[in-house]
Short mmCIF file of C-alpha atoms in Angstrom, two decimals:
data_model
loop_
_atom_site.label_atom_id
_atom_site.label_comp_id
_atom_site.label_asym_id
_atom_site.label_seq_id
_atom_site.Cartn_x
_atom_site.Cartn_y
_atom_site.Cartn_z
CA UNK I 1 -4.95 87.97 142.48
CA UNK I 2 -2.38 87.13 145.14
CA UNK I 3 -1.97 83.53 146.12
CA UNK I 4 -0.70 81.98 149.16
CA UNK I 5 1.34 78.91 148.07
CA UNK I 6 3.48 75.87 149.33
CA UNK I 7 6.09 73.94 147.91
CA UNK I 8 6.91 70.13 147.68
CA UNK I 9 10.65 70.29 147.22
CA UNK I 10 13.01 72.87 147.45
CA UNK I 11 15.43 71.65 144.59
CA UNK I 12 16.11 73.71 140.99
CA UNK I 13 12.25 74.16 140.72
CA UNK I 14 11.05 75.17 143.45
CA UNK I 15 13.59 77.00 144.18
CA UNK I 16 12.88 79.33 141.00
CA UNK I 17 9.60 79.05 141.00
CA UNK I 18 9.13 80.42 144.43
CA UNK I 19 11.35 83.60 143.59
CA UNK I 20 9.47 84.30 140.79
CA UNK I 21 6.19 84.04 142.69
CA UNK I 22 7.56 85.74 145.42
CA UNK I 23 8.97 88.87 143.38
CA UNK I 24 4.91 88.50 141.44
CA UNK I 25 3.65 89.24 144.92
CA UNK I 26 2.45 86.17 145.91
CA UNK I 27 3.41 84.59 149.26
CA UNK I 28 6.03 81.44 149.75
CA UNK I 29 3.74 80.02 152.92
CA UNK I 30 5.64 76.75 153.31
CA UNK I 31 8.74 74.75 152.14
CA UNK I 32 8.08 70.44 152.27
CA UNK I 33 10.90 68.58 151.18
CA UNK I 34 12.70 65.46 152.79
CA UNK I 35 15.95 67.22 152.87
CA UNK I 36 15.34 69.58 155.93
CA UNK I 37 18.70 71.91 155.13
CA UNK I 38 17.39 72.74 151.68
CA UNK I 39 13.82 73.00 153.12
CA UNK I 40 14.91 75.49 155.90
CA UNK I 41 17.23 77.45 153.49
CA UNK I 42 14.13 77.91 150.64
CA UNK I 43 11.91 79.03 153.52
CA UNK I 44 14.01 81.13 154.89
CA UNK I 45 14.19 83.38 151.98
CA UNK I 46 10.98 84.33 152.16
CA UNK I 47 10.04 83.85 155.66
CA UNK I 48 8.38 81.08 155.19
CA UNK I 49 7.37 78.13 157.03
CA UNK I 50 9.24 74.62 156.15
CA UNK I 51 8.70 70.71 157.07
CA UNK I 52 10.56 67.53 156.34
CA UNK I 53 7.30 65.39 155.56
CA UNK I 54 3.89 65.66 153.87
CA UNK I 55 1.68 65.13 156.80
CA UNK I 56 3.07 68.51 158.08
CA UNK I 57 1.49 70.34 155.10
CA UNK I 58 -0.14 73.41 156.32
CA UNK I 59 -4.50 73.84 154.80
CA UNK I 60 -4.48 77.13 153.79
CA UNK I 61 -2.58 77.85 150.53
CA UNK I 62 -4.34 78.35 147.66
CA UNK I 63 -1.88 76.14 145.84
CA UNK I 64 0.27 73.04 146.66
CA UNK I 65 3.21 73.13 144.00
CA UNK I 66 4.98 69.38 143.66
CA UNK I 67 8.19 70.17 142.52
CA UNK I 68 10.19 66.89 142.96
CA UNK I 69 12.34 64.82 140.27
CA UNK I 70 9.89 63.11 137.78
CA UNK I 71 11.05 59.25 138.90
CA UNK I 72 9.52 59.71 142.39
CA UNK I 73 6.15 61.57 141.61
CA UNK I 74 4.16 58.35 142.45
CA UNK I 75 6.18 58.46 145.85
CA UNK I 76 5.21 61.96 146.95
CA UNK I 77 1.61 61.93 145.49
CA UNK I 78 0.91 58.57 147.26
CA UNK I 79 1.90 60.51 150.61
CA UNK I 80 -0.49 63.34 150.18
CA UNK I 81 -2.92 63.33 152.82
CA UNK I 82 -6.01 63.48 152.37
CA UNK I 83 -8.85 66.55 152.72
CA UNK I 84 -6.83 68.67 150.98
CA UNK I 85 -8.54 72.39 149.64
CA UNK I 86 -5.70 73.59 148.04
CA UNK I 87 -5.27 73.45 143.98
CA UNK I 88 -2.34 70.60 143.69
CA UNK I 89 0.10 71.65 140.50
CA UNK I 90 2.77 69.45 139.42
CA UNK I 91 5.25 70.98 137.66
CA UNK I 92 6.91 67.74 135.62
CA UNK I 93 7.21 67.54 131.65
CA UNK I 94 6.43 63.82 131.41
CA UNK I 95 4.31 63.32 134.15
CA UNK I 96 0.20 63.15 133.49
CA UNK I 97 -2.06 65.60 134.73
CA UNK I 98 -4.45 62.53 135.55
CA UNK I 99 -1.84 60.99 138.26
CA UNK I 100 -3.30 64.06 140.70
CA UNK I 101 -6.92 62.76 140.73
CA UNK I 102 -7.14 60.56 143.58
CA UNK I 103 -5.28 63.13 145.52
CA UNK I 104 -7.15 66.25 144.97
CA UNK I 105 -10.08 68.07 144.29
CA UNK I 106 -8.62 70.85 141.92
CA UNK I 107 -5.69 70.13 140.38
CA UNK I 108 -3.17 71.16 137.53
CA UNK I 109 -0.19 71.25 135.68
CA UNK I 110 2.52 74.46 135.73
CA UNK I 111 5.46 73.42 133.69
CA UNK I 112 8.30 75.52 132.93
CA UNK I 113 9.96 74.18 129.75
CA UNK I 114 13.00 75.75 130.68
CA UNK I 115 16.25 73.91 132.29
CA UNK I 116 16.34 75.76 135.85
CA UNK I 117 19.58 75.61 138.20
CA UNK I 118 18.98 76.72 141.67
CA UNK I 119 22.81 78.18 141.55
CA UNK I 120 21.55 80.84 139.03
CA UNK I 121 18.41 81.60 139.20
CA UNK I 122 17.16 83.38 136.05
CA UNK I 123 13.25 85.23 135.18
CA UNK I 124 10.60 83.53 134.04
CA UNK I 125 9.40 86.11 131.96
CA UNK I 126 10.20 84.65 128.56
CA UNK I 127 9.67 81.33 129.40
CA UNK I 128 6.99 79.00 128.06
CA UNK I 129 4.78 78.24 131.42
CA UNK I 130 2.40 74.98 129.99
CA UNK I 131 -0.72 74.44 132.26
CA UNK I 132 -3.01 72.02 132.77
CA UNK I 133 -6.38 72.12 134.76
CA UNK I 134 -9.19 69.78 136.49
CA UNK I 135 -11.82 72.19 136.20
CA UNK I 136 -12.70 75.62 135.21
CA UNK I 137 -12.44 76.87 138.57
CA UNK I 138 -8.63 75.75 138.79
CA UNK I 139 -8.17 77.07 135.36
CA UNK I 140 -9.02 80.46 136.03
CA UNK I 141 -6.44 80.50 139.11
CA UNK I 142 -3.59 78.27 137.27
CA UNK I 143 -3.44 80.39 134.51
CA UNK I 144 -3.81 83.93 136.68
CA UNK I 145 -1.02 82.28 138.96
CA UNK I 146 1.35 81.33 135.64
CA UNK I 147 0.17 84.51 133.92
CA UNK I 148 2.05 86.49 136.88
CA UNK I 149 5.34 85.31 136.19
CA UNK I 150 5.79 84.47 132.20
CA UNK I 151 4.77 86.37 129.47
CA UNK I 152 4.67 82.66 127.63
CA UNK I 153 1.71 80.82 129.36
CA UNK I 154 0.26 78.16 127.08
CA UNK I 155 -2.58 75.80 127.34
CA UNK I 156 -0.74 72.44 126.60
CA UNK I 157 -2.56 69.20 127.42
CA UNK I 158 -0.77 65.67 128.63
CA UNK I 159 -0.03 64.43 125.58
CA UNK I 160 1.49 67.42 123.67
CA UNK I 161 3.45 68.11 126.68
CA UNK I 162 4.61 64.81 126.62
CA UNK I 163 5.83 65.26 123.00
CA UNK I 164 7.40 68.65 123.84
CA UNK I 165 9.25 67.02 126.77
CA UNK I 166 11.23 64.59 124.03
CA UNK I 167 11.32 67.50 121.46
CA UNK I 168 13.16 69.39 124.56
CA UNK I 169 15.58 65.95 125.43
CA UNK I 170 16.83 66.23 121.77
CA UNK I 171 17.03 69.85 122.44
CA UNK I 172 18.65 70.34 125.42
CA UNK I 173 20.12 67.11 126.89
CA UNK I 174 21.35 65.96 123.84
CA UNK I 175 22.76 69.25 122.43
CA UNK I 176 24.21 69.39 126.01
CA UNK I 177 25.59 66.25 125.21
CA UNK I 178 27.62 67.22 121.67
CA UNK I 179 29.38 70.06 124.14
CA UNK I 180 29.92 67.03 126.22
CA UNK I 181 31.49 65.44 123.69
CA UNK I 182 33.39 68.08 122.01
CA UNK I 183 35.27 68.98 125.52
CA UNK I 184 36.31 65.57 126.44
CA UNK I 185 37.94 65.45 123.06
CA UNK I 186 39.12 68.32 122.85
CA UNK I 187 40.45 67.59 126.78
CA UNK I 188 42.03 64.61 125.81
CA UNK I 189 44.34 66.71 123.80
CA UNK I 190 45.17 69.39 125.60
CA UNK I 191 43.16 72.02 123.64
CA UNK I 192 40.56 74.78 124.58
CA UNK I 193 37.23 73.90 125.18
CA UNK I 194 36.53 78.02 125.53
CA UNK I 195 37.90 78.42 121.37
CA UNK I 196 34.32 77.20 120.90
CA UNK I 197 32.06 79.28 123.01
CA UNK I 198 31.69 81.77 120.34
CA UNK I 199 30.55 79.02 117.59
CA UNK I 200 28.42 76.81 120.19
CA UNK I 201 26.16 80.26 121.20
CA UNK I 202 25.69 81.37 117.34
CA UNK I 203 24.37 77.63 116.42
CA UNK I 204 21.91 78.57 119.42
CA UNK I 205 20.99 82.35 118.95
CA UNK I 206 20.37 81.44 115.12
CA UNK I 207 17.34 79.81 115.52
CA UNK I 208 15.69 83.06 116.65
CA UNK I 209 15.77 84.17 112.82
CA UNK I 210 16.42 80.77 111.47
CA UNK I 211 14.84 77.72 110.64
CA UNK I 212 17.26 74.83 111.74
CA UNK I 213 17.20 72.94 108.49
CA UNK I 214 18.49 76.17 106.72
CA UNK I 215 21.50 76.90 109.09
CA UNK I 216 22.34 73.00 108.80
CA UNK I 217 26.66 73.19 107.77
CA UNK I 218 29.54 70.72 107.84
CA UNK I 219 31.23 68.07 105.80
CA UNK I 220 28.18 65.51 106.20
CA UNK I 221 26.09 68.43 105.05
CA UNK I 222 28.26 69.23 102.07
CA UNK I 223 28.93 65.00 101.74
CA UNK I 224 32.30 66.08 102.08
CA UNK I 225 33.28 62.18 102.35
CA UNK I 226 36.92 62.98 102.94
CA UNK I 227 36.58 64.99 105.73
CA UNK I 228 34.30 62.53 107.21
CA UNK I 229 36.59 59.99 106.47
CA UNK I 230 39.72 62.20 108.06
CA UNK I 231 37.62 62.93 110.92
CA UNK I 232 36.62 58.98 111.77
CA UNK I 233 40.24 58.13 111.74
CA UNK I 234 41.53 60.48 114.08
CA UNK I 235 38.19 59.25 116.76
CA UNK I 236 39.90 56.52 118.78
CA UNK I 237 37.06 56.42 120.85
CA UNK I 238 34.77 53.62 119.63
CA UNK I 239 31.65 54.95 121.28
CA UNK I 240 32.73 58.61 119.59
CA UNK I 241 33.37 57.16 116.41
CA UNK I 242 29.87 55.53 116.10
CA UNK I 243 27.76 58.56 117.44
CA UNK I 244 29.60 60.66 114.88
CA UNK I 245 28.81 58.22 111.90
CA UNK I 246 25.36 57.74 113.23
CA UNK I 247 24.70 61.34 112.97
CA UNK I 248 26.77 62.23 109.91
CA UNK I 249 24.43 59.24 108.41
CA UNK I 250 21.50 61.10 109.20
CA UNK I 251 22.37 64.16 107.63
CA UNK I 252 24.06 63.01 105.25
CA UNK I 253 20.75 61.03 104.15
CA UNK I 254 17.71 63.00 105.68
CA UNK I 255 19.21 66.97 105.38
CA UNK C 1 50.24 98.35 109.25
CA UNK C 2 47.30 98.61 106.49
CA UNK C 3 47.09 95.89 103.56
CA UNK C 4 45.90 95.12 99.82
CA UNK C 5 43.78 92.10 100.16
CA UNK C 6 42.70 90.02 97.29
CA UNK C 7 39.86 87.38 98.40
CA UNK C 8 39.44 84.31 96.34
CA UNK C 9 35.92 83.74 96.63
CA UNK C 10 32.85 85.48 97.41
CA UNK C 11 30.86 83.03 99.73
CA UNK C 12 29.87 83.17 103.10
CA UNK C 13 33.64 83.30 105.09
CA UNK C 14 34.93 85.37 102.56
CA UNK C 15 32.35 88.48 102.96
CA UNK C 16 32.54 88.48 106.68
CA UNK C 17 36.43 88.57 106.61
CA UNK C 18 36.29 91.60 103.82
CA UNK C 19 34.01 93.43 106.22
CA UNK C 20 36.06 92.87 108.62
CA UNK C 21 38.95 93.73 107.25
CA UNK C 22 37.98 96.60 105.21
CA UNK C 23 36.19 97.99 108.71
CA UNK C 24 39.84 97.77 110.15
CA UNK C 25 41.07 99.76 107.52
CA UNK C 26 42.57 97.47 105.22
CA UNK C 27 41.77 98.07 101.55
CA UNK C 28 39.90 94.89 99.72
CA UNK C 29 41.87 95.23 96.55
CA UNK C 30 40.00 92.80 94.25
CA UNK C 31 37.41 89.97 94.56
CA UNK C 32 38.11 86.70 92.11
CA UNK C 33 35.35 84.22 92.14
CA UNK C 34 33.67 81.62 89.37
CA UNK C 35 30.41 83.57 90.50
CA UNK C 36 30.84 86.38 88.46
CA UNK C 37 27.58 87.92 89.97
CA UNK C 38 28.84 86.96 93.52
CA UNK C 39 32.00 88.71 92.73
CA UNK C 40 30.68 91.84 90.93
CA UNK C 41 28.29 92.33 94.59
CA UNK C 42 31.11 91.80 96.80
CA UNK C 43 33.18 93.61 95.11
CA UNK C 44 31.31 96.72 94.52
CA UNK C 45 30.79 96.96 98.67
CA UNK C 46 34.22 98.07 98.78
CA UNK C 47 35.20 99.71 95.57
CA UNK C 48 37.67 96.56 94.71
CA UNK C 49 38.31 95.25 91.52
CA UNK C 50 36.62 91.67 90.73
CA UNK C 51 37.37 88.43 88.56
CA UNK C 52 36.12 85.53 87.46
CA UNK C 53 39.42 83.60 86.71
CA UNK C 54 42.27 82.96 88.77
CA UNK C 55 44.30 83.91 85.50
CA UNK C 56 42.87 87.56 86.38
CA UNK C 57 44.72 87.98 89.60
CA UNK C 58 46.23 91.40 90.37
CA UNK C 59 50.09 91.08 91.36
CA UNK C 60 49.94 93.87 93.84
CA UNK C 61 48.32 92.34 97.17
CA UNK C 62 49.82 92.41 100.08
CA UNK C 63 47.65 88.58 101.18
CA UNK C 64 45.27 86.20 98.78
CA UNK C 65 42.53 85.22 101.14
CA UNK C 66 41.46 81.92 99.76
CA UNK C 67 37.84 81.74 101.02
CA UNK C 68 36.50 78.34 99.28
CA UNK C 69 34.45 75.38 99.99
CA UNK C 70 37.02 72.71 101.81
CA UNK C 71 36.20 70.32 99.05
CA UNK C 72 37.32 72.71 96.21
CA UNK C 73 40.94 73.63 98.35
CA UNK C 74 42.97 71.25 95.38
CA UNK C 75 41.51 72.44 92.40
CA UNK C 76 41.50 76.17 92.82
CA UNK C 77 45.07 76.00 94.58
CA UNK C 78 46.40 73.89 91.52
CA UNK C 79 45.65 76.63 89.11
CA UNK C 80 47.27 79.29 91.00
CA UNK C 81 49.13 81.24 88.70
CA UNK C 82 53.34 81.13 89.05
CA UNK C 83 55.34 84.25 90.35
CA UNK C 84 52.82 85.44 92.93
CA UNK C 85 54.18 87.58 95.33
CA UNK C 86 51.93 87.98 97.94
CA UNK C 87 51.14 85.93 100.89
CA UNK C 88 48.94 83.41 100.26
CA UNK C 89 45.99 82.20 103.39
CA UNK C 90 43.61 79.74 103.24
CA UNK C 91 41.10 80.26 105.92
CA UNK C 92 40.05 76.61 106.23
CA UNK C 93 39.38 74.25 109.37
CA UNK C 94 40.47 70.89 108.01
CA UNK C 95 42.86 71.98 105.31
CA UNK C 96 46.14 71.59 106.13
CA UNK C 97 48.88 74.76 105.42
CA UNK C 98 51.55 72.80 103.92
CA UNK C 99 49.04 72.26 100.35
CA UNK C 100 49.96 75.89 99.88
CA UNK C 101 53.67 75.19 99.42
CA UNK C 102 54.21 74.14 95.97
CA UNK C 103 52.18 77.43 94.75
CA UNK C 104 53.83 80.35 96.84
CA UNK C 105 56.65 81.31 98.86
CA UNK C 106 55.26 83.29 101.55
CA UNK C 107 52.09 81.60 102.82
CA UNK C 108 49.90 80.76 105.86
CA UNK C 109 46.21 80.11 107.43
CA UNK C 110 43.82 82.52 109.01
CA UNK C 111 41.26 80.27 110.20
CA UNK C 112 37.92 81.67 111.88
CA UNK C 113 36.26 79.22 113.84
CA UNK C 114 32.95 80.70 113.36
CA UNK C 115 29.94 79.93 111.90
CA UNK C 116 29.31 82.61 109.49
CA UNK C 117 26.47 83.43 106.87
CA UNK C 118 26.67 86.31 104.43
CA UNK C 119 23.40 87.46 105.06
CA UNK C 120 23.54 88.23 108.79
CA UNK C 121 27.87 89.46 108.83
CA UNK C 122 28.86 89.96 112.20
CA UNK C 123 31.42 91.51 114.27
CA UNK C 124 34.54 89.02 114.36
CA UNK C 125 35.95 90.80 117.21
CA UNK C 126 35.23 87.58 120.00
CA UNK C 127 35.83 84.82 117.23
CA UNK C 128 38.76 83.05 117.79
CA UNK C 129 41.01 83.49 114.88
CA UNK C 130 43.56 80.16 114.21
CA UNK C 131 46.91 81.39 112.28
CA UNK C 132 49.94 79.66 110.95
CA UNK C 133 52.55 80.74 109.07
CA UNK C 134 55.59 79.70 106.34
CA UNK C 135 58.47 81.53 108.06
CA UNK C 136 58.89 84.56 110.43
CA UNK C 137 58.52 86.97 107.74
CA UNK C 138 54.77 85.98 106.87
CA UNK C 139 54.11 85.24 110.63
CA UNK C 140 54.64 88.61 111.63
CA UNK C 141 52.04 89.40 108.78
CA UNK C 142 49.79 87.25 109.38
CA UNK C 143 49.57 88.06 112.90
CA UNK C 144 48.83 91.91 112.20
CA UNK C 145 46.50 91.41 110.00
CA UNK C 146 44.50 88.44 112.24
CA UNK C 147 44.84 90.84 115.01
CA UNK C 148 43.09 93.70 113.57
CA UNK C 149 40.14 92.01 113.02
CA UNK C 150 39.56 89.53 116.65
CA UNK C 151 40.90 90.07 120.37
CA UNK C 152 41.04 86.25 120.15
CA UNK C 153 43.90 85.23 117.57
CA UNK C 154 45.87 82.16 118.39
CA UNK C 155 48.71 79.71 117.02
CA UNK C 156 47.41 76.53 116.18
CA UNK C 157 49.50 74.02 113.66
CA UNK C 158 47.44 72.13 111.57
CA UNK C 159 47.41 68.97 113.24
CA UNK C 160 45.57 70.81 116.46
CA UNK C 161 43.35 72.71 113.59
CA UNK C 162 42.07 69.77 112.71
CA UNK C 163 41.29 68.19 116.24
CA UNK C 164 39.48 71.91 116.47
CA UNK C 165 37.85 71.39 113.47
CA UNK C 166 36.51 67.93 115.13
CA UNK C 167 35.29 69.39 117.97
CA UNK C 168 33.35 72.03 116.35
CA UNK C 169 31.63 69.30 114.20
CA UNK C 170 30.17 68.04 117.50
CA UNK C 171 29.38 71.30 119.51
CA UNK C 172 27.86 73.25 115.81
CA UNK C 173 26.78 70.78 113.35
CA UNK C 174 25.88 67.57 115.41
CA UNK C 175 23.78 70.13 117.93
CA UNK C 176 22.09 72.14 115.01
CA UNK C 177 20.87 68.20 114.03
CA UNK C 178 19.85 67.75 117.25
CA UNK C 179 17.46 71.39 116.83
CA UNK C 180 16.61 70.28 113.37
CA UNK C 181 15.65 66.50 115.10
CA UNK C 182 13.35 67.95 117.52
CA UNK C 183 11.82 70.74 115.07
CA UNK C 184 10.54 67.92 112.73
CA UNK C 185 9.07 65.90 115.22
CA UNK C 186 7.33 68.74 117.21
CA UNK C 187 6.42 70.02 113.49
CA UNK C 188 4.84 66.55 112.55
CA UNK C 189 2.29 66.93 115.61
CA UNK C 190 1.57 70.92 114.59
CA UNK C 191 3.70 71.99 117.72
CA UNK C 192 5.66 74.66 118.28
CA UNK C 193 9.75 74.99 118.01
CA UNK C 194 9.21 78.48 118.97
CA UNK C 195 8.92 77.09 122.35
CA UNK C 196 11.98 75.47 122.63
CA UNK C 197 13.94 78.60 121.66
CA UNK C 198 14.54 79.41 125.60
CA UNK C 199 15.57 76.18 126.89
CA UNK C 200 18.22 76.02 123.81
CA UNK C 201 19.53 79.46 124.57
CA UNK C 202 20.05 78.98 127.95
CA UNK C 203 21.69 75.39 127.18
CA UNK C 204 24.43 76.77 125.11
CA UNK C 205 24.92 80.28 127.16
CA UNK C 206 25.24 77.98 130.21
CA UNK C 207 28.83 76.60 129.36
CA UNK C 208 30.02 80.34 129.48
CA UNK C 209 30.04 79.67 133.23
CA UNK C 210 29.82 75.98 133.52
CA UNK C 211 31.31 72.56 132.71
CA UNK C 212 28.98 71.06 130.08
CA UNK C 213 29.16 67.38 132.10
CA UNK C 214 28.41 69.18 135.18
CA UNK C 215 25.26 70.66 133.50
CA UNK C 216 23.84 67.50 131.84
CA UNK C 217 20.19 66.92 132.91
CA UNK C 218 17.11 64.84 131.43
CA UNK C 219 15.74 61.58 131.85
CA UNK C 220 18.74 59.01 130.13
CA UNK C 221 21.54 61.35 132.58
CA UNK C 222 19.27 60.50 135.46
CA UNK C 223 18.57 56.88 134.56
CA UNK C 224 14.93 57.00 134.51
CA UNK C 225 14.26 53.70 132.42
CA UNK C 226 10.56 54.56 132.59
CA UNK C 227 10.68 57.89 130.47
CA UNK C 228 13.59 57.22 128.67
CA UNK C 229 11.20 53.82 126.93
CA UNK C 230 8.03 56.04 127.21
CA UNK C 231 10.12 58.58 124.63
CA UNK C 232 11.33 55.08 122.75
CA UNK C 233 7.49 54.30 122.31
CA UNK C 234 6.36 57.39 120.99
CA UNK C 235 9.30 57.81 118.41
CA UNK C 236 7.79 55.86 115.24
CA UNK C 237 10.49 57.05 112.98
CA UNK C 238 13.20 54.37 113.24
CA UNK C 239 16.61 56.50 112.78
CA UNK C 240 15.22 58.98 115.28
CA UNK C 241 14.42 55.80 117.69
CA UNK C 242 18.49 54.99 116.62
CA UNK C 243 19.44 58.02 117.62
CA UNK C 244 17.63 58.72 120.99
CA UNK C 245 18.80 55.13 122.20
CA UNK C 246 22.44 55.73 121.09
CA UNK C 247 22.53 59.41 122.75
CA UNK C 248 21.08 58.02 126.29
CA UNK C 249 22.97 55.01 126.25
CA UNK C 250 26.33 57.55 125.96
CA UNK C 251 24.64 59.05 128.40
CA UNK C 252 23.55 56.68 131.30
CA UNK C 253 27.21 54.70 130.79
CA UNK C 254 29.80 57.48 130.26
CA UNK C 255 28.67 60.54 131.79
#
């Protein structure tokens, strides 16, 4: 079915979300967020309307898709007005499905497990959609509505998706933050992040074929302790020097 | 200009570079390895000659590829045999060029900062190939042969190897961890890694186009105390606690 929908937000989210419904079929009714540029440039690709505050929200979508930074969820969902027919979705990793109740009638969860960037805005196709639902009515429509842009839609309740949202910060931010790491050192000494492109996207791509444990190289790996060693004197950077022992520890003990 | 390669060692590094190099037209001339079974199957691949000893070596190479664990360098290049005429590469990361001096006169590294397994050999076309050389004789060498198999070969003494070497410690093995990190846990509650496969591809194909700081997301980057000790709570394993504080706390102070 097509479904007439409005967003809360119109950050890295929404912003992919609503192509991806949009190029589904579906129709981008209205754009809320409290940042009336970004709100009016959402809206405007796709002709829809926009507002700068929740008591503007327009009663006839079929869905009402939050789509605001986890820390002020209690914020926006205290604003909702009430009588609302729509089926509210958030779309947050950490936040409970639950939080929605006093709000709503039929509510949900639709969240991409996927790091989105509004600069580059990718397909949803392979990504893992997890939803969440009230009733059986807003089931049937939450998982139609995922269904229509990822071929990954899984039935993932509060609590897993709460354990897949730290699985993903290990994942993700804290992989991010090795590259981090690795170009500020590298920086510091005039060398070339881009040497290690090639090495940083086969680590990745492995896992597709690979269970992580298997791939798992280095000197901590191989208890190469002179290496280690070598490598801890030439980290002048205290913090640097202790993340690197922490985790050489760790493999060096658990691998 | 074509060469006679010998390859010490029949591990992982050392059957990529022969298929490289025997791809680009160079003839593998013999394979010398403890393994005799690794060095009767890598041999046979290209019709070479194979050994077991480095007593065995054939004087008629144009280059000795020493392809070895880093923590085995000292003991195999101690019982090189005298008179060798060839020119001798390691084609380590931390190993510095100058332990190759007391064993041969023309001599040098060939250092692919890669990854590489020899079950899945790839095309080493984009990996970026670190050489160094003895004198100008063995440079120019060195520097054919390195070219025929990457587009990315570069100078790099060994002091700047080793800062490489560093770096890739951090952006390869301290990421794989953090896959391996949030495999176990999402394993230990019968959850799926599969799922995270996107989120970690898209992480690491990212920094083709984009500053790794200016792509850092997640809860610790956006100071959200709330979720960051929500995550602390349900993390019963202590060194995984450990390392979840230490990460963030990089995180919410330095980045």
């Amino acid at each position: 079915m097509k479904y007439k929908i409005t967003f809360i937000g119109s950050g890295n989210v929404a912003t992919n979300l609503a192509h991806a419904f949009d190029s589904a079929g579906h129709t981008i009714n209205q754009v809320v967020s409290r940042n009336e540029e970004h709100a009016k440039a959402l809206a405007s690709k796709f002709g829809a309307y926009y507002g700068i505050s929740l008591s503007e929200i327009h009663n006839d979508s079929d869905f009402i898709l939050i789509c605001v930074n986890d820390e002020v969820y209690k914020e926006v969902i205290g604003q909702f007005p009430h009588g609302i027919k729509s089926i509210i979705c958030h779309t947050s990793g950490p936040v409970r499905m639950d939080v929605l109740g006093d709000y709503a009638t039929e509510y949900g969860v639709i969240y991409p497990l996927q790091s989105l960037t509004k600069d580059n805005v990718k397909s949803m196709l392979e990504v893992p959609v997890f939803i969440e639902w009230s009733s059986n009515n807003s089931k049937e429509k939450i998982r139609d509505l995922a269904d229509s842009i990822s071929n990954r839609v899984r039935d993932v309740n509060s609590d897993d998706r709460m354990k897949y949202h730290i699985a993903a910060v290990f994942a993700n931010n804290f992989s991010n933050l090795m590259y981090v790491l690795a170009k500020d050192y590298l920086d510091s000494h005039e060398l070339d992040f881009k040497n290690l492109l090639p090495i940083i996207e086969e680590t990745a791509l492995r896992l597709r074929q690979n269970n992580p444990r298997n791939v798992q190289t280095g000197p901590a790996k191989r208890e190469d302790i002179a290496i280690v060693d070598k490598h801890l004197s030439m980290l002048s950077n205290i913090e640097l020097k202790e993340i690197y022992k922490k985790l050489s520890h760790y493999i060096m003990t658990e691998l």
